[in-house]
Each structure stands twice: as C-alpha cells, then as structure tokens.
Short mmCIF file of C-alpha atoms in Angstrom, two decimals:
data_model
loop_
_atom_site.label_atom_id
_atom_site.label_comp_id
_atom_site.label_asym_id
_atom_site.label_seq_id
_atom_site.Cartn_x
_atom_site.Cartn_y
_atom_site.Cartn_z
CA MET A 1 52.50 -51.29 175.79
CA SER A 2 56.18 -51.42 174.16
CA ILE A 3 54.60 -51.26 170.79
CA ILE A 4 52.75 -48.03 171.14
CA LYS A 5 56.07 -46.38 172.66
CA ARG A 6 58.20 -47.33 169.85
CA ARG A 7 55.84 -45.49 167.54
CA GLY A 8 57.61 -42.39 166.25
CA HIS A 9 60.75 -43.82 165.08
CA SER A 10 63.85 -41.75 164.33
CA ILE A 11 67.37 -42.64 163.86
CA ARG A 12 67.80 -40.73 166.91
CA GLU A 13 65.79 -43.20 169.12
CA HIS A 14 67.80 -46.07 167.40
CA TRP A 15 71.03 -45.25 167.28
CA LEU A 16 72.48 -47.92 169.47
CA GLY A 17 70.65 -50.59 167.00
CA VAL A 18 71.82 -48.98 164.01
CA LEU A 19 75.62 -48.53 165.63
CA ALA A 20 75.14 -52.45 166.31
CA ILE A 21 74.79 -53.08 162.80
CA LEU A 22 77.77 -50.99 161.75
CA VAL A 23 80.13 -52.41 163.94
CA ALA A 24 78.92 -56.06 162.81
CA LEU A 25 79.33 -54.83 159.07
CA ILE A 26 82.89 -53.51 160.10
CA VAL A 27 84.13 -56.81 162.36
CA TRP A 28 82.59 -59.02 159.64
CA GLU A 29 84.53 -56.89 156.74
CA CYS A 30 87.75 -56.83 158.91
CA TYR A 31 87.18 -60.48 159.84
CA ALA A 32 86.88 -61.76 156.00
CA ALA A 33 89.64 -59.37 155.01
CA PHE A 34 92.43 -60.00 157.52
CA ILE A 35 92.00 -62.93 159.18
CA ILE A 36 89.94 -65.45 156.73
CA ARG A 37 91.17 -64.27 153.63
CA ASN A 38 89.14 -66.65 151.77
CA SER A 39 86.27 -64.97 150.09
CA PHE A 40 84.68 -68.76 149.60
CA LEU A 41 84.83 -69.50 153.39
CA LEU A 42 83.43 -65.95 154.17
CA PRO A 43 82.86 -63.23 152.02
CA GLY A 44 82.74 -59.91 153.10
CA PRO A 45 80.17 -57.44 153.40
CA GLY A 46 82.24 -55.84 150.02
CA ASP A 47 82.04 -59.07 147.89
CA VAL A 48 78.26 -59.35 148.91
CA PHE A 49 77.16 -56.11 147.64
CA LEU A 50 79.51 -56.62 144.28
CA ALA A 51 77.63 -59.76 143.91
CA PHE A 52 74.16 -58.10 144.74
CA LEU A 53 75.33 -55.65 142.02
CA SER A 54 75.83 -58.57 139.59
CA LEU A 55 72.50 -60.45 140.44
CA ALA A 56 70.80 -57.26 140.12
CA GLU A 57 72.19 -56.55 136.85
CA LYS A 58 71.10 -59.74 135.48
CA GLY A 59 67.62 -58.88 136.29
CA ILE A 60 67.37 -62.70 137.85
CA LEU A 61 66.63 -61.17 141.32
CA LEU A 62 63.38 -60.24 140.16
CA THR A 63 62.52 -63.01 138.75
CA ASP A 64 63.60 -65.25 142.11
CA PHE A 65 61.25 -63.06 143.86
CA GLU A 66 58.18 -63.60 141.75
CA VAL A 67 58.25 -67.31 141.68
CA SER A 68 59.20 -67.51 145.36
CA MET A 69 55.82 -65.66 145.87
CA THR A 70 53.67 -67.63 143.97
CA HIS A 71 54.94 -70.56 145.82
CA PHE A 72 54.21 -68.83 149.30
CA ALA A 73 51.13 -67.64 147.90
CA ILE A 74 50.07 -71.02 146.96
CA GLY A 75 50.74 -72.25 150.64
CA LEU A 76 49.10 -69.38 152.02
CA LEU A 77 46.14 -69.44 150.17
CA PHE A 78 45.32 -73.00 151.01
CA ALA A 79 46.53 -72.76 154.64
CA LEU A 80 43.72 -70.04 154.85
CA LEU A 81 41.13 -71.98 153.02
CA ILE A 82 41.40 -74.81 155.21
CA GLY A 83 42.92 -73.62 158.24
CA ILE A 84 40.24 -70.97 159.31
CA PRO A 85 36.63 -72.99 158.43
CA VAL A 86 38.47 -76.01 160.51
CA GLY A 87 39.57 -73.72 163.20
CA ILE A 88 35.89 -72.10 163.46
CA ALA A 89 34.21 -75.73 163.06
CA MET A 90 36.42 -76.88 166.03
CA GLY A 91 36.00 -73.84 168.15
CA TRP A 92 32.34 -73.21 167.45
CA ASN A 93 31.28 -76.76 167.89
CA ARG A 94 32.53 -79.29 170.35
CA ARG A 95 31.58 -82.36 168.11
CA ALA A 96 33.79 -81.07 165.55
CA ASP A 97 36.37 -80.32 168.13
CA GLU A 98 35.95 -84.14 169.32
CA PHE A 99 36.46 -85.13 165.22
CA PHE A 100 39.37 -83.19 164.45
CA ASN A 101 41.52 -83.08 167.54
CA PRO A 102 43.10 -86.34 167.14
CA LEU A 103 44.02 -86.07 163.63
CA ILE A 104 45.03 -82.68 163.86
CA GLU A 105 47.37 -83.65 166.90
CA ILE A 106 48.79 -86.44 165.28
CA LEU A 107 49.80 -84.53 161.96
CA ARG A 108 50.90 -81.40 163.50
CA PRO A 109 53.98 -82.21 164.88
CA ILE A 110 55.04 -83.76 161.62
CA PRO A 111 57.87 -81.45 160.30
CA PRO A 112 56.53 -79.49 157.13
CA LEU A 113 59.78 -80.54 155.23
CA ALA A 114 59.07 -84.44 156.04
CA TRP A 115 55.80 -84.13 153.66
CA ILE A 116 58.31 -83.20 150.55
CA PRO A 117 58.61 -86.96 149.61
CA PHE A 118 54.99 -86.57 148.83
CA ALA A 119 54.83 -83.34 148.01
CA ILE A 120 57.02 -84.34 144.79
CA ILE A 121 54.98 -87.85 144.19
CA TRP A 122 51.67 -86.19 144.44
CA PHE A 123 52.26 -82.59 142.47
CA GLY A 124 55.51 -83.38 140.86
CA PHE A 125 58.00 -81.14 139.91
CA THR A 126 55.69 -78.25 140.26
CA PRO A 127 54.97 -74.69 141.88
CA VAL A 128 52.01 -76.51 143.56
CA SER A 129 54.57 -78.94 145.29
CA ALA A 130 56.75 -76.09 146.59
CA GLY A 131 52.88 -74.38 148.07
CA PHE A 132 52.20 -78.00 149.51
CA VAL A 133 55.30 -77.84 151.49
CA ILE A 134 54.76 -74.41 152.92
CA PHE A 135 51.08 -75.12 153.48
CA MET A 136 51.95 -77.79 155.87
CA GLY A 137 54.00 -75.18 157.51
CA ALA A 138 51.44 -72.67 157.61
CA VAL A 139 48.19 -74.41 157.94
CA PHE A 140 48.62 -75.28 162.13
CA PRO A 141 49.48 -71.91 163.28
CA ILE A 142 46.35 -70.75 161.14
CA LEU A 143 43.86 -73.23 162.50
CA ILE A 144 45.06 -73.50 166.34
CA ASN A 145 44.87 -69.85 166.60
CA THR A 146 41.38 -69.52 164.96
CA TYR A 147 40.20 -72.60 166.95
CA ALA A 148 41.76 -71.21 170.11
CA GLY A 149 39.99 -67.29 169.21
CA PHE A 150 36.85 -69.21 168.87
CA GLN A 151 36.99 -70.99 171.92
CA GLY A 152 37.32 -67.80 173.92
CA VAL A 153 34.51 -65.80 172.46
CA SER A 154 32.90 -64.82 175.73
CA ARG A 155 29.27 -66.20 176.33
CA ILE A 156 28.22 -62.77 177.19
CA PHE A 157 28.76 -61.70 173.82
CA VAL A 158 26.67 -64.46 172.23
CA GLU A 159 23.95 -64.25 174.87
CA ALA A 160 24.10 -60.32 173.89
CA GLY A 161 23.50 -61.15 170.25
CA ARG A 162 20.70 -63.57 171.14
CA MET A 163 18.84 -60.85 173.01
CA LEU A 164 19.24 -58.51 169.78
CA GLY A 165 18.04 -61.03 167.73
CA CYS A 166 21.12 -62.68 166.37
CA THR A 167 19.93 -65.96 166.62
CA ARG A 168 20.84 -68.09 163.82
CA THR A 169 24.39 -69.99 164.00
CA LEU A 170 25.80 -68.01 160.82
CA ASP A 171 24.84 -65.00 161.96
CA GLN A 172 26.38 -65.85 165.49
CA ILE A 173 29.79 -67.01 163.49
CA ARG A 174 29.72 -63.70 161.29
CA PHE A 175 28.78 -60.90 163.65
CA ILE A 176 29.73 -61.71 166.97
CA ALA A 177 32.27 -65.02 166.86
CA PHE A 178 34.07 -64.02 163.83
CA PRO A 179 34.97 -60.66 165.24
CA ALA A 180 35.57 -61.27 168.44
CA ALA A 181 38.32 -63.88 167.48
CA LEU A 182 39.61 -61.91 164.66
CA PRO A 183 42.68 -60.66 166.61
CA SER A 184 43.84 -64.20 167.43
CA VAL A 185 43.21 -65.19 163.93
CA VAL A 186 45.40 -62.80 162.42
CA SER A 187 48.23 -63.39 165.01
CA GLY A 188 48.18 -67.07 163.81
CA ILE A 189 48.19 -65.69 160.23
CA ARG A 190 51.13 -63.78 161.34
CA ILE A 191 52.96 -66.77 162.75
CA ALA A 192 51.82 -68.96 159.78
CA THR A 193 53.60 -66.65 157.25
CA GLY A 194 56.62 -66.83 159.16
CA VAL A 195 56.78 -70.65 159.52
CA GLY A 196 55.89 -70.74 155.78
CA TRP A 197 58.43 -68.37 154.64
CA MET A 198 61.04 -70.60 156.71
CA CYS A 199 59.92 -73.59 154.78
CA LEU A 200 60.50 -71.82 151.36
CA VAL A 201 63.97 -72.39 150.89
CA ALA A 202 63.97 -76.47 151.61
CA ALA A 203 60.80 -76.27 149.36
CA GLU A 204 62.59 -75.06 146.26
CA LEU A 205 65.65 -77.00 146.98
CA PHE A 206 64.03 -80.36 145.20
CA GLY A 207 63.79 -78.71 141.75
CA VAL A 208 60.13 -77.60 141.51
CA SER A 209 60.96 -74.59 139.47
CA ASN A 210 64.13 -73.15 137.79
CA ASN A 211 64.14 -70.18 139.55
CA GLY A 212 63.05 -68.74 142.93
CA LEU A 213 65.11 -67.02 146.06
CA GLY A 214 65.87 -70.83 147.64
CA LYS A 215 66.08 -72.39 144.39
CA ASP A 216 68.86 -69.62 143.32
CA LEU A 217 70.52 -69.67 146.75
CA TRP A 218 70.96 -73.68 146.25
CA PHE A 219 72.23 -72.91 142.73
CA TYR A 220 74.84 -70.70 143.86
CA TYR A 221 75.93 -72.79 146.53
CA ASP A 222 76.54 -75.56 143.73
CA LEU A 223 78.60 -73.10 141.76
CA HIS A 224 80.85 -72.17 145.04
CA GLN A 225 79.81 -68.55 144.74
CA MET A 226 79.30 -68.11 148.32
CA ASP A 227 78.82 -64.12 147.84
CA CYS A 228 75.95 -64.62 145.75
CA VAL A 229 74.46 -67.06 148.56
CA VAL A 230 75.01 -64.71 151.10
CA VAL A 231 72.85 -62.29 148.97
CA TYR A 232 70.18 -64.45 149.00
CA MET A 233 70.36 -65.04 152.67
CA LEU A 234 69.75 -61.24 153.18
CA ILE A 235 66.94 -61.03 150.71
CA LEU A 236 65.17 -63.82 152.28
CA GLY A 237 65.64 -62.48 155.80
CA LEU A 238 64.42 -59.15 154.29
CA ILE A 239 61.24 -60.20 152.72
CA GLY A 240 60.39 -62.22 155.86
CA LEU A 241 60.88 -59.31 157.90
CA VAL A 242 58.98 -56.65 155.41
CA ILE A 243 55.80 -59.19 155.81
CA ASP A 244 56.12 -59.52 159.49
CA MET A 245 56.09 -55.46 159.68
CA ILE A 246 52.89 -55.14 157.59
CA PHE A 247 51.21 -57.69 160.12
CA ARG A 248 52.56 -55.81 162.83
CA TYR A 249 51.45 -52.48 161.17
CA TYR A 250 47.75 -54.05 160.30
CA ILE A 251 47.40 -55.29 163.89
CA GLU A 252 47.93 -52.17 165.79
CA ARG A 253 45.93 -49.88 163.16
CA HIS A 254 42.69 -52.59 163.47
CA PHE A 255 42.70 -54.15 166.99
CA LEU A 256 44.70 -52.17 169.23
CA LYS A 257 42.08 -49.42 169.21
CA TRP A 258 39.35 -51.95 170.62
CA ARG A 259 41.82 -54.46 172.58
CA THR A 260 43.57 -52.10 174.93
CA GLY A 261 41.91 -51.69 178.16
CA GLU A 262 39.14 -54.67 177.29
CA VAL A 263 37.50 -56.05 180.34
CA ALA A 264 37.29 -59.77 179.91
CA MET B 1 1.94 -53.49 176.04
CA GLY B 2 4.06 -55.02 178.70
CA LYS B 3 2.59 -57.11 180.72
CA LEU B 4 4.57 -60.19 182.21
CA GLU B 5 3.09 -63.55 183.81
CA ILE B 6 4.96 -65.72 185.45
CA LEU B 7 3.27 -69.31 186.48
CA ASN B 8 4.59 -71.58 189.03
CA LEU B 9 8.04 -71.53 187.43
CA ASN B 10 10.73 -74.27 188.66
CA GLN B 11 14.24 -74.58 187.67
CA SER B 12 16.78 -76.90 189.01
CA PHE B 13 20.51 -78.06 188.50
CA LEU B 14 22.04 -81.26 187.94
CA ARG B 15 25.00 -81.28 189.90
CA ASP B 16 28.36 -83.41 189.68
CA ASP B 17 27.40 -86.14 192.23
CA GLY B 18 24.10 -86.50 189.90
CA THR B 19 21.36 -84.87 192.77
CA ARG B 20 19.36 -82.10 191.39
CA LEU B 21 20.01 -78.90 193.25
CA ALA B 22 16.37 -77.10 193.32
CA VAL B 23 17.21 -73.31 192.24
CA LEU B 24 13.84 -71.54 192.01
CA GLU B 25 10.60 -72.63 193.18
CA ASN B 26 6.98 -72.18 192.47
CA ILE B 27 7.75 -68.26 191.35
CA SER B 28 4.51 -66.77 190.17
CA LEU B 29 4.29 -63.15 189.68
CA GLU B 30 2.51 -60.67 187.48
CA VAL B 31 4.04 -57.47 186.25
CA HIS B 32 1.86 -54.98 185.32
CA ASP B 33 2.20 -52.86 181.93
CA GLU B 34 4.75 -49.94 182.65
CA GLU B 35 5.73 -51.20 185.93
CA PHE B 36 8.91 -51.15 187.61
CA VAL B 37 9.91 -54.04 189.61
CA CYS B 38 13.08 -54.94 191.56
CA ILE B 39 13.76 -58.62 192.61
CA LEU B 40 15.68 -58.41 195.64
CA GLY B 41 18.04 -61.46 197.00
CA SER B 42 21.01 -61.76 198.19
CA SER B 43 23.82 -63.68 196.06
CA GLY B 44 23.19 -67.45 194.98
CA CYS B 45 19.33 -67.20 195.46
CA GLY B 46 18.69 -67.65 191.78
CA LYS B 47 17.57 -64.01 190.73
CA THR B 48 19.86 -64.07 187.76
CA THR B 49 18.27 -67.70 186.80
CA LEU B 50 14.75 -66.31 187.33
CA LEU B 51 15.91 -63.51 184.92
CA ARG B 52 17.63 -65.76 182.12
CA LEU B 53 14.42 -67.54 181.88
CA ILE B 54 12.21 -64.74 181.60
CA ALA B 55 14.50 -63.63 178.46
CA GLY B 56 14.04 -66.75 176.97
CA LEU B 57 17.89 -67.44 177.26
CA ASP B 58 17.12 -70.46 179.58
CA THR B 59 14.28 -73.33 179.24
CA ALA B 60 12.59 -73.80 182.68
CA GLY B 61 12.26 -76.97 184.04
CA SER B 62 8.71 -76.45 184.29
CA GLY B 63 6.17 -73.31 184.57
CA ARG B 64 5.47 -70.60 182.14
CA VAL B 65 6.68 -67.17 181.34
CA ILE B 66 3.95 -65.00 179.19
CA LEU B 67 4.26 -61.96 177.85
CA ASP B 68 1.21 -59.58 176.67
CA GLY B 69 -0.48 -63.09 176.39
CA GLU B 70 2.36 -64.99 174.48
CA GLU B 71 4.29 -67.70 175.90
CA ILE B 72 8.27 -67.07 175.63
CA ARG B 73 10.01 -69.91 174.41
CA GLY B 74 13.56 -68.28 173.26
CA THR B 75 14.79 -64.77 173.00
CA SER B 76 12.27 -61.77 171.26
CA PRO B 77 13.08 -58.62 170.19
CA LYS B 78 9.95 -57.46 172.69
CA VAL B 79 12.51 -58.62 175.57
CA GLY B 80 15.74 -56.32 175.97
CA MET B 81 18.21 -57.17 178.46
CA VAL B 82 21.19 -55.38 180.40
CA PHE B 83 23.42 -57.52 181.80
CA GLN B 84 25.59 -57.40 184.69
CA GLU B 85 28.88 -57.66 182.90
CA TYR B 86 29.80 -55.42 180.16
CA SER B 87 28.65 -57.19 177.21
CA LEU B 88 29.08 -54.23 174.71
CA PHE B 89 30.95 -55.77 171.35
CA PRO B 90 34.30 -54.24 171.83
CA TRP B 91 35.16 -54.58 168.07
CA ARG B 92 32.22 -52.15 167.60
CA SER B 93 32.16 -48.23 167.98
CA VAL B 94 29.14 -46.78 170.18
CA ILE B 95 26.68 -46.20 167.66
CA ASP B 96 27.50 -49.61 165.89
CA ASN B 97 26.91 -51.21 169.30
CA ILE B 98 23.10 -49.32 169.51
CA ALA B 99 22.80 -50.50 165.84
CA PHE B 100 23.47 -53.99 166.19
CA GLY B 101 19.79 -55.18 166.95
CA LEU B 102 18.76 -53.13 164.08
CA GLU B 103 21.18 -54.60 161.46
CA MET B 104 20.00 -58.13 162.48
CA ARG B 105 16.72 -56.89 162.20
CA GLY B 106 17.39 -55.84 158.09
CA THR B 107 16.79 -52.11 158.97
CA ALA B 108 18.59 -50.08 156.40
CA LYS B 109 21.77 -48.20 157.35
CA ASP B 110 20.53 -44.39 157.36
CA GLU B 111 17.30 -45.62 159.30
CA ARG B 112 19.20 -47.50 161.42
CA TYR B 113 21.86 -44.71 162.50
CA ARG B 114 19.28 -42.26 162.85
CA ILE B 115 17.34 -44.67 165.60
CA ALA B 116 20.30 -45.17 167.21
CA GLU B 117 21.53 -41.63 167.51
CA ARG B 118 18.15 -41.35 169.09
CA TYR B 119 18.68 -43.57 171.80
CA LEU B 120 22.12 -42.43 172.10
CA ASP B 121 20.87 -39.05 172.72
CA LEU B 122 18.64 -40.47 175.09
CA VAL B 123 21.55 -41.94 177.39
CA ASN B 124 23.65 -38.32 177.06
CA LEU B 125 26.50 -39.85 175.25
CA SER B 126 26.01 -38.02 171.52
CA GLN B 127 29.58 -36.94 171.64
CA PHE B 128 31.01 -40.33 172.05
CA ARG B 129 29.27 -41.68 169.02
CA ASP B 130 32.29 -43.20 167.46
CA SER B 131 34.17 -44.10 170.22
CA TYR B 132 35.02 -47.78 171.22
CA PRO B 133 33.81 -49.34 174.13
CA SER B 134 37.42 -49.57 175.73
CA GLU B 135 37.51 -45.81 175.75
CA LEU B 136 34.34 -45.32 177.78
CA SER B 137 34.08 -45.51 181.92
CA GLY B 138 32.21 -48.20 183.42
CA GLY B 139 28.93 -45.92 184.00
CA MET B 140 29.00 -45.22 180.16
CA ARG B 141 29.17 -48.59 179.05
CA GLN B 142 26.29 -49.50 180.89
CA ARG B 143 24.30 -46.20 179.67
CA VAL B 144 25.32 -47.49 175.79
CA ALA B 145 23.75 -50.95 177.14
CA VAL B 146 20.73 -49.40 177.76
CA ALA B 147 20.57 -47.78 174.63
CA ARG B 148 21.59 -50.81 172.76
CA ALA B 149 18.55 -52.76 174.39
CA LEU B 150 16.17 -50.23 173.75
CA ALA B 151 17.05 -49.72 170.02
CA LEU B 152 14.70 -52.54 169.23
CA ASP B 153 11.79 -50.85 171.21
CA PRO B 154 11.00 -53.96 173.47
CA VAL B 155 7.92 -53.86 175.66
CA LEU B 156 9.80 -55.41 178.37
CA LEU B 157 13.33 -54.45 179.67
CA LEU B 158 15.29 -56.82 181.77
CA MET B 159 18.21 -55.68 183.80
CA ASP B 160 20.57 -58.14 185.47
CA GLU B 161 22.26 -55.91 188.47
CA PRO B 162 23.52 -53.31 185.97
CA PHE B 163 25.41 -51.02 187.74
CA GLY B 164 26.52 -53.43 190.80
CA ALA B 165 30.16 -52.72 189.44
CA LEU B 166 29.97 -49.04 189.33
CA ASP B 167 31.20 -46.80 192.33
CA ALA B 168 28.20 -45.19 194.65
CA GLN B 169 27.90 -41.64 192.93
CA THR B 170 27.84 -42.93 189.32
CA ARG B 171 25.26 -45.59 190.38
CA ASN B 172 23.08 -43.05 192.23
CA MET B 173 23.50 -40.95 189.05
CA LEU B 174 22.28 -43.66 186.62
CA GLN B 175 19.49 -45.10 188.48
CA GLN B 176 17.94 -41.43 188.40
CA GLU B 177 18.71 -41.46 184.65
CA LEU B 178 17.26 -44.73 184.12
CA LEU B 179 14.11 -43.30 186.11
CA ASP B 180 13.98 -40.36 183.83
CA ILE B 181 14.16 -42.88 180.46
CA TRP B 182 11.65 -44.84 182.11
CA GLU B 183 9.14 -42.19 182.04
CA ALA B 184 10.41 -41.17 179.02
CA THR B 185 9.70 -44.47 176.90
CA LYS B 186 7.31 -46.30 179.17
CA LYS B 187 8.79 -49.76 179.44
CA THR B 188 7.87 -52.35 181.57
CA ILE B 189 11.45 -53.16 183.60
CA VAL B 190 12.25 -56.02 185.45
CA PHE B 191 15.44 -54.90 187.66
CA ILE B 192 17.45 -57.46 189.92
CA THR B 193 19.65 -56.09 192.57
CA HIS B 194 20.82 -57.02 195.92
CA SER B 195 20.92 -53.52 197.27
CA VAL B 196 17.80 -52.68 199.33
CA ASP B 197 18.58 -49.15 198.71
CA GLU B 198 18.34 -49.29 194.74
CA ALA B 199 15.21 -51.41 195.18
CA VAL B 200 13.51 -49.05 197.16
CA TYR B 201 14.64 -46.09 194.98
CA LEU B 202 13.82 -47.89 191.88
CA SER B 203 10.67 -49.71 192.27
CA ASP B 204 6.91 -49.74 192.23
CA ARG B 205 7.11 -53.14 193.87
CA ILE B 206 9.97 -55.08 195.52
CA VAL B 207 9.66 -58.83 195.00
CA VAL B 208 11.93 -60.21 197.75
CA LEU B 209 13.42 -63.86 197.12
CA THR B 210 14.82 -66.26 199.70
CA PRO B 211 17.80 -67.90 198.95
CA ARG B 212 18.45 -71.66 198.09
CA PRO B 213 15.91 -72.22 196.45
CA GLY B 214 14.86 -69.07 195.28
CA ARG B 215 11.03 -68.59 196.29
CA ILE B 216 9.23 -65.62 196.52
CA CYS B 217 9.29 -64.32 200.23
CA ARG B 218 7.25 -61.18 199.86
CA ILE B 219 6.13 -58.75 197.51
CA PHE B 220 6.50 -55.32 198.52
CA PRO B 221 4.85 -52.08 197.38
CA VAL B 222 6.83 -49.31 197.33
CA ASN B 223 4.44 -46.07 197.81
CA LEU B 224 6.73 -43.11 198.26
CA PRO B 225 6.14 -40.45 195.62
CA ARG B 226 9.05 -39.60 192.80
CA PRO B 227 11.20 -38.16 192.60
CA ARG B 228 12.40 -40.08 195.69
CA ASP B 229 14.63 -38.47 198.24
CA ARG B 230 17.43 -40.92 199.76
CA THR B 231 17.86 -39.09 202.51
CA SER B 232 14.16 -38.29 203.53
CA PRO B 233 12.97 -40.22 206.89
CA GLU B 234 10.22 -41.73 204.96
CA PHE B 235 12.63 -43.34 202.45
CA ALA B 236 14.62 -44.58 205.61
CA GLN B 237 11.48 -45.93 206.77
CA VAL B 238 10.64 -48.26 203.86
CA ARG B 239 14.38 -49.42 203.70
CA ARG B 240 13.86 -50.20 207.39
CA GLU B 241 11.14 -52.47 206.81
CA VAL B 242 12.59 -53.87 203.78
CA LEU B 243 15.54 -54.76 205.72
CA ASP B 244 13.34 -56.07 208.56
CA LEU B 245 11.53 -58.49 206.64
CA ILE B 246 14.53 -59.75 204.69
CA ASN B 247 16.25 -60.41 208.41
CA GLN B 248 13.35 -61.80 210.14
CA ASN B 249 11.55 -63.95 207.58
CA CYS B 250 13.39 -64.24 204.18
CA ALA B 251 17.13 -65.13 205.59
CA THR B 252 17.05 -68.96 205.27
CA GLN B 253 14.84 -71.46 204.99
#
C-alpha cells in the first residue's frame, strides 16, 4: 500500500515535489514581474508575502480563522448528528432504507450553495446560516458512507455475536455493526470535511458575519487588493490540507492495523 | 451436561418460482453428553442448515431441538459455535475477541480477561494475546474462534467445517488439538465435515446424511481406540467402510 510506503518522510524522498513548488514560485514571480507587470491582475509571490505580513500584523487572520472554524464546526456537527443516525437506520433496517432513500436521492443532488437563499430566510445573517450551507454539503457524504458501511457488515459477524450473547439490536449495532462500519464512516467524515470546507467561502459571501476567511477574501476583492485575496486563498487551501492530513493520520493509526489483509 | 435430542426436524426453503425446496427431512438424532459426533455429507446436503437449527440461528419448519430437556428457541450461551468462515471480529484483538461473550454477559473486566487468558492458553496462543486477527494465520484464527466459543463454557460446541479452508498439515494438527481440548473440557461436540478422514479421526459416531433433501442415511459408530493412527490398517478399514456406505447407500436418492 502506497500509504505505508510513504511513511518516514524526508526532504530527500520528496525533493522532486519541493523542486516543483520552487520552480512554480520562480515562474510565478518572473511571469508577474516581467510579463504581466500589474499586481492587480497577478500579484507575485513577493507581493503576497508582504500582504500576509501586513494582515498578520493587523491580527485579523486569527479572528478570520476563529469565525470560519465556528461556521465549519456548526455545519459539521449537525451533519454528524443527522448523517450518522440516519445512515445507521438505513443501513441496518430495510424499512428505514425504503423510507428515507427516495427523499435523500432527491435532496442529495441539489448543490449546497443552492440552499443559500433559504439559509438566509430561515436563519438570517447568523453563523448558523453559514453553518447550514456547510451542513448541506457535509451531511450526504457522512450519511451515504455510514449507510454503505452498515450495509456491508458481514452477516457472519452478527451471527457470531448472537452465538456469544449479543442478541439485542442496540448491542448488535454498538458492539458489532458500528465497529465493523467505522472505517467507512470515518472516510465519509473525511470526504464531508473536504466538501464542507469548499462550501465555506460561498457560505460567508452573503454577509453572515463581519469576519471569516471567506468573508474577508471577498472583502479584499472589493478593495481590489488581490495580493490579500491570494493570501486568503492559500490559507484556505492550507487549512483544508491540514484537516485532511489529520484524518489520514487517524485512519492510518486506527484502522490499518486491522484492515490490512482482512479476509472478507 | 450436554445431552442433545433432535426430533423429526424438517426444513424447506421457498424458491423464487414459489415452490418449496426440502432441505432437511425427518432428522431425528440423539447425541449423548460428552459425545463427539460428526455429521458427514456432501456439499448442499443441508449439514450447515441442520447445525444452524441446533444453534438456534434459524427456526425449523417443523420438529424440535432439545438440549438438556429444554427446547432451543434461539441462540443460547449454552451452545457455542465455530463457523466455517473466519468469524473473528477484525477490529478486536485476540484477547478481546475471546472475552467478547463474557463482556456481553456483563462479567467484570479483570475477571473476563482472566478467563479469556485461560482459554487463550488452552489453544496455545498466549503470545498472540494482543495481536489482531489479520496478523494471524488461518489455523491460528480458528483456534482463537474455538477459544472464543469455549469462553462462555457452553455444554454443547457446534463446529461447521472449521478446518475446511486449512492446508492438510495444519488441519491434522488442529484435529489433534481439538481432541485434546475435548478431553480437557468434556464438551459435547457436533462437528460438520465432508471429509471422511476427518470424521473417522475425530468422532465417536458418524452421522451420514444423504444429499438433497438431507436425511440421516446411517449412523456409524467408530470404535477405534484413541489416539487414532491415520496410517493404521484399522483406520483405513473404517474409512473404507464409511466410503463404501456413502457410495452404495447414501449417494443419491
């Protein structure tokens, strides 16, 4: 597995990737400085770095980060609270599956951003409103993966459990189906964090708060300070990457030891 | 105690075209306390169906299964089962797999690890206490499965071709280990197999089933003294008798 092989990182192993980033920075700087020569159309890496320093000095970035994380946390929390129980019910019980499935199939393809008008009408210009848009993006990956995970629980595990006294439905879910489905549930949450994060900029666009990474990205666009816009773009990308890496690390640590070489 | 009575058991399945397929017909059998009985039959003769009915995993179309005077109506901690496929919980370590039944029963943590360690020792896997099933070979996994089934101290142990997926050497070794465990724990064992060699090596009596629908063709006592020697003429003789019986009387009906 490539994930295992990639352990033990070092600059030496990754020099090609580092080289690519350096080359991109140099090409970017040269292109901006000698060809475009207009920091509004394309700010160079140097401009961006200076913009970052001035924004950091103002202390605004930390506030933006906190506000955005609040929006993100609200959305993700409700996505977990609804996605996991509904996914469990559907994956475990055929009636629940038949009941929820058509409804979900209709709602799921609606782009999360299409919910923005109702987010405003229902929740006003509040953090909950932004959270709602993120929720609409995050809930379906969690729900679908939980559902698939529970459907895929091998019958033999449930029967082995029954022979060992695990006969009540709640116990079967808690002690057998949930741990068996957990890798799938967690990878659903990982996908959901990615989708939710992508909804963040748009969710903050319509003015639910005075700060936020997405909100201030638009703010500086309005001021035509494109170097600051790039700072926010890079920060958004970086945080998204960190969130994903945390999950990848968690999945590797907790599931690889029993999932590799599992006989289905 | 572990006296099993099976009375006029019938089972059939509904086919897609609406007709019924008889799987088991009129199975009546008595297994004595501490007896080792093998149920022998070809694939699709209903062996596994019969074992699932004894386990209480399925409900019979008609007939009764009685263990120590009590009718079986669902799974019970008095009956342990070792499945054909690997059924260990891959997310639990070996010791936590063995302790699972005790955990369900509500045994305190120290106590259940103490008991589980005893059974881990019984199947000679103490050094794999904290390993995960994926780290074990097929034979080790089935030994853990035996320990897990025994940890609840059932009176009856059901085994559904537990060594079927193993190579011949491992299989022979585990058969001997199983007999040792049987001697040590004094369980009643009902063991399913399609291997005549395995049945002759293990059992006090061999119950030969006919294929489709499964009926008891003959109950064959194996009177060889233990430990049995697979290469002895007596062993070969018994094996030939069973094979002849299958070919002449119990093949197809």
